[in-house]
Short mmCIF file of C-alpha atoms in Angstrom, two decimals:
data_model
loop_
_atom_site.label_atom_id
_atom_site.label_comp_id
_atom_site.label_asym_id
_atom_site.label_seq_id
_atom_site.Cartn_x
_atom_site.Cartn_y
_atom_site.Cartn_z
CA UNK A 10 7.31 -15.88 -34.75
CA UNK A 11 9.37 -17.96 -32.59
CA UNK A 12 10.70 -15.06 -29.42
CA UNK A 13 14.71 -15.53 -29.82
CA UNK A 14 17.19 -15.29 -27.33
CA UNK A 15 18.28 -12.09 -26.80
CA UNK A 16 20.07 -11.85 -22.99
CA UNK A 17 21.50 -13.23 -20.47
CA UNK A 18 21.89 -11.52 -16.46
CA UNK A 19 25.07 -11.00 -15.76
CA UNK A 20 24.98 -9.55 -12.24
CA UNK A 21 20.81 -10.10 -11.30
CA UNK A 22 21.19 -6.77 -9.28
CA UNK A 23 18.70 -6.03 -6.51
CA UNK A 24 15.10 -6.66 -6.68
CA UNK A 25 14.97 -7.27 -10.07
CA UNK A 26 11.80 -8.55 -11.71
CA UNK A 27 9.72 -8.66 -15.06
CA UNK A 28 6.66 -6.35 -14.60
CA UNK A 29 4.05 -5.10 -17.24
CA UNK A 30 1.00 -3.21 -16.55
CA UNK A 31 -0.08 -5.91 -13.93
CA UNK A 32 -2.81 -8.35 -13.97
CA UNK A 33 -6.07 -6.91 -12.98
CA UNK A 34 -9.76 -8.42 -12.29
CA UNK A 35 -8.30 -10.92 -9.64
CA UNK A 36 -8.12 -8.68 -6.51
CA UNK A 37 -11.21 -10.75 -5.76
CA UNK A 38 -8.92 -14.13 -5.09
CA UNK A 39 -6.28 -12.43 -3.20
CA UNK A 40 -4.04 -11.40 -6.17
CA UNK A 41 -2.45 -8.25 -6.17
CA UNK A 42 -2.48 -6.37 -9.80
CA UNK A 43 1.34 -6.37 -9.49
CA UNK A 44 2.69 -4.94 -12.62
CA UNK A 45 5.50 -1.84 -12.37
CA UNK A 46 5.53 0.14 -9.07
CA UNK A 47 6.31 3.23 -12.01
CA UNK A 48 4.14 2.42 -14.93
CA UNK A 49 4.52 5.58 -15.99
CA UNK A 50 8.71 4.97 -16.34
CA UNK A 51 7.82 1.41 -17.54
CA UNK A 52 5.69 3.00 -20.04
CA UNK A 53 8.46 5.79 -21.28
CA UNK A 54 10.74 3.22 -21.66
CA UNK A 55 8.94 1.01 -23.82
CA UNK A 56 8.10 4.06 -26.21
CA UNK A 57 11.78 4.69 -26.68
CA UNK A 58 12.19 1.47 -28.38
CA UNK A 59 8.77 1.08 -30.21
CA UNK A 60 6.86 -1.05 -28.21
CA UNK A 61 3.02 -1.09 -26.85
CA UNK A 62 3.17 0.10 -23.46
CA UNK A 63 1.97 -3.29 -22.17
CA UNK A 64 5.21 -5.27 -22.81
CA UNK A 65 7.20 -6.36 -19.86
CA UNK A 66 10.17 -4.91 -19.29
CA UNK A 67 12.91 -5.47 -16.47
CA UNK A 68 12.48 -3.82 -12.92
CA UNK A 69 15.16 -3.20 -10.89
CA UNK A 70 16.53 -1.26 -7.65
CA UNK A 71 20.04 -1.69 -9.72
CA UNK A 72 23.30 -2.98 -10.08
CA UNK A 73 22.16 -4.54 -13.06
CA UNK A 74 24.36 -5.84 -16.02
CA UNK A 75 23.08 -7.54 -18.53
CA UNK A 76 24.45 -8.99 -21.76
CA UNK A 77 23.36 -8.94 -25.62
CA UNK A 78 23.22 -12.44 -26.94
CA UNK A 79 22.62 -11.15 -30.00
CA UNK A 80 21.97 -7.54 -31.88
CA UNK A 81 19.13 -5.94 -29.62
CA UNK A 82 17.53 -2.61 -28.89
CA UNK A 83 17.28 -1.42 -25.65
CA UNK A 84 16.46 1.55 -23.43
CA UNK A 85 17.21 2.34 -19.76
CA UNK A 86 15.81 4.51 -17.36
CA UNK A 87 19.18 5.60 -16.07
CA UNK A 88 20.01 7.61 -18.65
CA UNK A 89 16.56 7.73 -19.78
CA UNK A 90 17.99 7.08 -23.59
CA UNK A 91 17.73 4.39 -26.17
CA UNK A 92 20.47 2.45 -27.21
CA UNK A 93 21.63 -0.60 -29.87
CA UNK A 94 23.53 -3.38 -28.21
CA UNK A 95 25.53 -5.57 -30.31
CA UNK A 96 26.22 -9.23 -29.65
CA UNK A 97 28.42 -9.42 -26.52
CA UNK A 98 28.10 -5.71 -25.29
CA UNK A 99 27.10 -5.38 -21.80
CA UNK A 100 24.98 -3.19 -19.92
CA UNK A 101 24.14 -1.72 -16.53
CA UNK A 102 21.21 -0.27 -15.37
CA UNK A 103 20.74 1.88 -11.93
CA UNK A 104 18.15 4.15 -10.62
CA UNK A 105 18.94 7.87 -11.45
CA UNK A 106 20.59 9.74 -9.19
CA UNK A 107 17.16 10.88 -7.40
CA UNK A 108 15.49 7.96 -7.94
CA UNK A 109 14.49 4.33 -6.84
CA UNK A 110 13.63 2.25 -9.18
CA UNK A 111 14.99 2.11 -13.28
CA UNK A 112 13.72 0.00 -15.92
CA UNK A 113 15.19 -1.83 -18.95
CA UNK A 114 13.09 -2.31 -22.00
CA UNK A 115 14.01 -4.30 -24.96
CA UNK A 116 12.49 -3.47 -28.47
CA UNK A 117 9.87 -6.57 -29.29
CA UNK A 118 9.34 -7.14 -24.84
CA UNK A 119 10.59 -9.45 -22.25
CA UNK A 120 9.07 -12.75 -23.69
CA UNK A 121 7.69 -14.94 -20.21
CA UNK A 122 4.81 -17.12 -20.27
CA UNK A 123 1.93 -15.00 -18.83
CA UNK A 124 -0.20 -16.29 -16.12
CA UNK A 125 -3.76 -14.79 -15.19
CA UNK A 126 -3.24 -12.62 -18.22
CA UNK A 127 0.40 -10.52 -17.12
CA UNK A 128 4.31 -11.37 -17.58
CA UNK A 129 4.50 -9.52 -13.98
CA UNK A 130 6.50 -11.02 -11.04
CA UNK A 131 3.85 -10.79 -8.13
CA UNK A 132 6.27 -10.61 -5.49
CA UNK A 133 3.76 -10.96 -2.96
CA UNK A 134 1.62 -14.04 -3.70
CA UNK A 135 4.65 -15.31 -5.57
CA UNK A 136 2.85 -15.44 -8.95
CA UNK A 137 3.90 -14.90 -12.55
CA UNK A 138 7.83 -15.74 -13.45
CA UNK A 139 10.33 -16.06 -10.98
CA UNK A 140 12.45 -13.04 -9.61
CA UNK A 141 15.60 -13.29 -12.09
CA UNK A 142 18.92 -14.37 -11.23
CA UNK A 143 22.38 -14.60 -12.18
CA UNK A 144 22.95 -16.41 -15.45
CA UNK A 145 19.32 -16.27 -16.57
CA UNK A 146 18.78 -15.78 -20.53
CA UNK A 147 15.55 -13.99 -21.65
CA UNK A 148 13.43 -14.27 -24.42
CA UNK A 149 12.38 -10.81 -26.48
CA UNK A 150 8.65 -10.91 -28.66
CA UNK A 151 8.92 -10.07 -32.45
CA UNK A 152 9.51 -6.99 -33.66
CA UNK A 153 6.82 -4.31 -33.52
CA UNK A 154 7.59 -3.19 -36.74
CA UNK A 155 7.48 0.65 -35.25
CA UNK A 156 9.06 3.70 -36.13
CA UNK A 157 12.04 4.81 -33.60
CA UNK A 158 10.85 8.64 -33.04
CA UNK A 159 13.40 9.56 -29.92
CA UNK A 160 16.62 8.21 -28.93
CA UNK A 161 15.94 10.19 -25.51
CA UNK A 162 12.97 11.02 -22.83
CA UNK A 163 12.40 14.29 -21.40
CA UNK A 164 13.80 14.44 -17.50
CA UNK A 165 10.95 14.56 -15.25
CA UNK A 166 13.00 14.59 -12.26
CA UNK A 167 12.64 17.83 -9.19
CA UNK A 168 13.60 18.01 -5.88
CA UNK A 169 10.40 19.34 -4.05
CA UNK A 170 7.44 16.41 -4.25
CA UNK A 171 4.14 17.35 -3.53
CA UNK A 172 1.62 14.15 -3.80
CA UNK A 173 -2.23 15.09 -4.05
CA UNK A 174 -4.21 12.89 -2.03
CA UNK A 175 -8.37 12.25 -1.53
CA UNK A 176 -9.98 11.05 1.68
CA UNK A 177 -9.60 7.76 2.62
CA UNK A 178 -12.71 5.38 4.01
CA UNK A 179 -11.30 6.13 7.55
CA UNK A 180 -10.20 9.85 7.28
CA UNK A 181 -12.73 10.62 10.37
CA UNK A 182 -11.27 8.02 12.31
CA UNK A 183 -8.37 10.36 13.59
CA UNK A 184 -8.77 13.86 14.54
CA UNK A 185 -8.83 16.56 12.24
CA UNK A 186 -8.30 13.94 9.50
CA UNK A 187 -6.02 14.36 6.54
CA UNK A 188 -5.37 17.57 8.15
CA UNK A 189 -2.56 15.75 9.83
CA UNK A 190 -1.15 14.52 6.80
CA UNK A 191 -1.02 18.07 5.39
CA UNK A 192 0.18 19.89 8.20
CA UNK A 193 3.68 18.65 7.54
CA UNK A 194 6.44 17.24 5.78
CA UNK A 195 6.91 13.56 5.78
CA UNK A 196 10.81 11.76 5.23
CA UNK A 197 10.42 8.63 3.48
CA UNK A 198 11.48 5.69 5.28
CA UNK A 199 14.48 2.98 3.83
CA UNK A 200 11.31 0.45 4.52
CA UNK A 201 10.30 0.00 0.69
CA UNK A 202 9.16 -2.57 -1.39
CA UNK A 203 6.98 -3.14 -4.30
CA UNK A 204 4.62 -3.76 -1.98
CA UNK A 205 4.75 -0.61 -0.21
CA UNK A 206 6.88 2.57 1.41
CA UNK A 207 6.65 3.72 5.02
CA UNK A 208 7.04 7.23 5.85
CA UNK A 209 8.23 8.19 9.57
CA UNK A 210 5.79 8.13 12.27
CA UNK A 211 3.69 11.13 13.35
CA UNK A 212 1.00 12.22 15.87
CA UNK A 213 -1.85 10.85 14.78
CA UNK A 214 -4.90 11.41 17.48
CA UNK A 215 -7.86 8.53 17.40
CA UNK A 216 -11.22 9.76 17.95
CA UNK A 217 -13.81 7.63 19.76
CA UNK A 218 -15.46 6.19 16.86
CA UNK A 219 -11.93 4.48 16.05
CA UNK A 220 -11.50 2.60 19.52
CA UNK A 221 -13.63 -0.94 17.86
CA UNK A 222 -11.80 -3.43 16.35
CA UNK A 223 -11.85 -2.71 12.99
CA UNK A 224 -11.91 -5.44 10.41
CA UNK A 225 -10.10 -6.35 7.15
CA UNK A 226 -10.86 -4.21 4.22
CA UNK A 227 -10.05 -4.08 0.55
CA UNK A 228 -7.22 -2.17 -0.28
CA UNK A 229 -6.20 0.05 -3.93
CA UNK A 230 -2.70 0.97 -4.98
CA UNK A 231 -2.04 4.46 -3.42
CA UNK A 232 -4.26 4.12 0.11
CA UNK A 233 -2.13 5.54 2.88
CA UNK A 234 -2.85 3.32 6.51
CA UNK A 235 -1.81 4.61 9.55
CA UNK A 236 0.04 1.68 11.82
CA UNK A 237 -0.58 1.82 15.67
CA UNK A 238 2.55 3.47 15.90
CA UNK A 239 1.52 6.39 13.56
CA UNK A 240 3.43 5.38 10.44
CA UNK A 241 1.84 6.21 7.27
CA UNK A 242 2.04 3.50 4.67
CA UNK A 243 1.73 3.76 0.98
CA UNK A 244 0.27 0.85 -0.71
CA UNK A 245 2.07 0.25 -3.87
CA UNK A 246 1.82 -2.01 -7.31
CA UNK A 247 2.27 -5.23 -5.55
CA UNK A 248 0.43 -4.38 -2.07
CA UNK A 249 -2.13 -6.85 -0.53
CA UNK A 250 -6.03 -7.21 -1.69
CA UNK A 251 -6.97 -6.26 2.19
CA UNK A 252 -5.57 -4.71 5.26
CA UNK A 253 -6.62 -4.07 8.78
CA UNK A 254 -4.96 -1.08 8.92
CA UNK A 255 -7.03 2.38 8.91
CA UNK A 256 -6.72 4.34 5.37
CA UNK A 257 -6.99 8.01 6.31
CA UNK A 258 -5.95 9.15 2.52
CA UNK A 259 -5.49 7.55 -0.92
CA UNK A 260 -2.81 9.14 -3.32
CA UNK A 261 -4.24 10.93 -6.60
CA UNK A 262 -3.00 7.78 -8.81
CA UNK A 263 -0.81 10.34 -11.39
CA UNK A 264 1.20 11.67 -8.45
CA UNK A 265 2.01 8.02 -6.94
CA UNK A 266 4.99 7.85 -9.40
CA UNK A 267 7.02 10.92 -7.92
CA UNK A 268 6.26 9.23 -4.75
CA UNK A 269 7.45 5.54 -5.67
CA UNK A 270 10.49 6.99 -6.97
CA UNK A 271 11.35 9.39 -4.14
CA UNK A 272 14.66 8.11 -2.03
CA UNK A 273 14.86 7.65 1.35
CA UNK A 274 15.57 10.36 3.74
CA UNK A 275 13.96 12.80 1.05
CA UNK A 276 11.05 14.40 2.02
CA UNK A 277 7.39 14.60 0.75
CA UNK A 278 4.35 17.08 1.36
CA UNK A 279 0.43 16.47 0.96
CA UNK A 280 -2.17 18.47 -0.56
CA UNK A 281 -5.47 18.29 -1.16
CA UNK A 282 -6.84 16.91 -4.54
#
């Protein structure tokens, strides 16, 4: 089946890309995975509509509005609902109140030409399709010929996040290790991407064994490095293949969601896995 067109961007929004599940097995020639920095909000949303969890859908920060080009079924993250578009309706999609980042997902999938084997924007190394813009019309796949079971998603929004984290290749590298991660509460930064989130800076104490010059290593989505000036960064979907930053701690991979969607200003605690 020939994908049809289905939409066109009204108002592109901020930071808005197509993302699936990422592209994985080329980390190896400097190509991030990519994919959603919340598969597991990409995922809900696809589910709402009937699709496999690995169709793209549309990423954005908001301030989104898209239109129907023709009768389509969609679901958004801000309201976390499903809903039927008819030709010429128009839509907006924002981040949740408490939240970062919202999806869009359209029943049949955003329909781009994959490259390495994803429909993801790499926003990093600049591969897969372009960031979208203003007066761009999409393509949606065929119909997955699946039963609509929920017009709504459960809220999975709190206030308090906790992340669990493991010990990182360099956790002995500063003294008393992730202990100074846990000791405190962290305030997430307004210095986000999808390629990563900074927290504020802390006190973090070098031992001896640090003091060499310490040379590029590969990097997975979650490791926390700690900058020269103490700031923790999470690595997130679309974060470099190597860094020559210490990682003292690496995020339990089923808590980095709450984390990628936590605002700025908020604040976050560790704990041990």
């Amino acid at each position: 089946m020939i994908p049809e067109l289905a939409l066109r961007i009204v108002q592109v929004g901020f930071a808005t890309t197509v993302q699936d599940q990422g592209r994985s097995g080329s980390a190896h020639l400097g190509v991030p995975v990519a994919g959603a920095v919340d598969r597991r909000t990409h995922d809900l949303m696809n589910r709402l509509v009937g699709n496999p969890s690995d169709l793209a859908t549309i990423e954005t920060l908001g301030a989104l509005i898209v239109e129907a080009l023709r009768p389509v079924v969609v679901a958004r993250s801000t309201d976390a609902s499903r809903h039927t578009l008819a030709t010429g309706d128009r839509f907006r999609i924002d981040a949740p109140a408490d939240s970062v980042w919202a999806y869009l997902s359209v029943r049949g999938g955003i329909e781009v030409d994959p490259v390495l084997g994803s429909r993801s924007t790499d926003t990093l190394g600049h591969v897969g399709p372009a960031p979208l813009r203003t007066e761009d019309v999409l393509d949606v796949g065929a119909d997955p010929r699946t039963e609509l079971v929920a017009d709504h998603a459960p809220d999975r929004r709190h206030n308090d996040v906790t992340v669990r984290i493991w010990d990182g290749p360099q956790h002995d590298w500063f003294i008393g290790g992730r202990e100074a991660l846990l000791a405190r509460s962290w305030l997430v930064t307004n210095e986000l991407s999808r390629v990563g989130v900074r927290l504020e800076a802390g006190e973090f104490a070098r031992t001896t064994r640090s003091q060499s010059q310490m040379s590029s290593i590969g990097l997975v989505e979650g490791a926390i490095q700690i900058t020269p000036a103490g700031e923790p960064i999470v690595m997130l979907a679309n974060h470099p293949t190597t860094g020559g930053y210490p990682v003292i701690a690496v995020v339990e991979p089923d808590d980095l969601f709450d984390l990628v969607q936590t605002r700025p200003g908020a604040a976050i605690r560790f704990r041990r896995a």
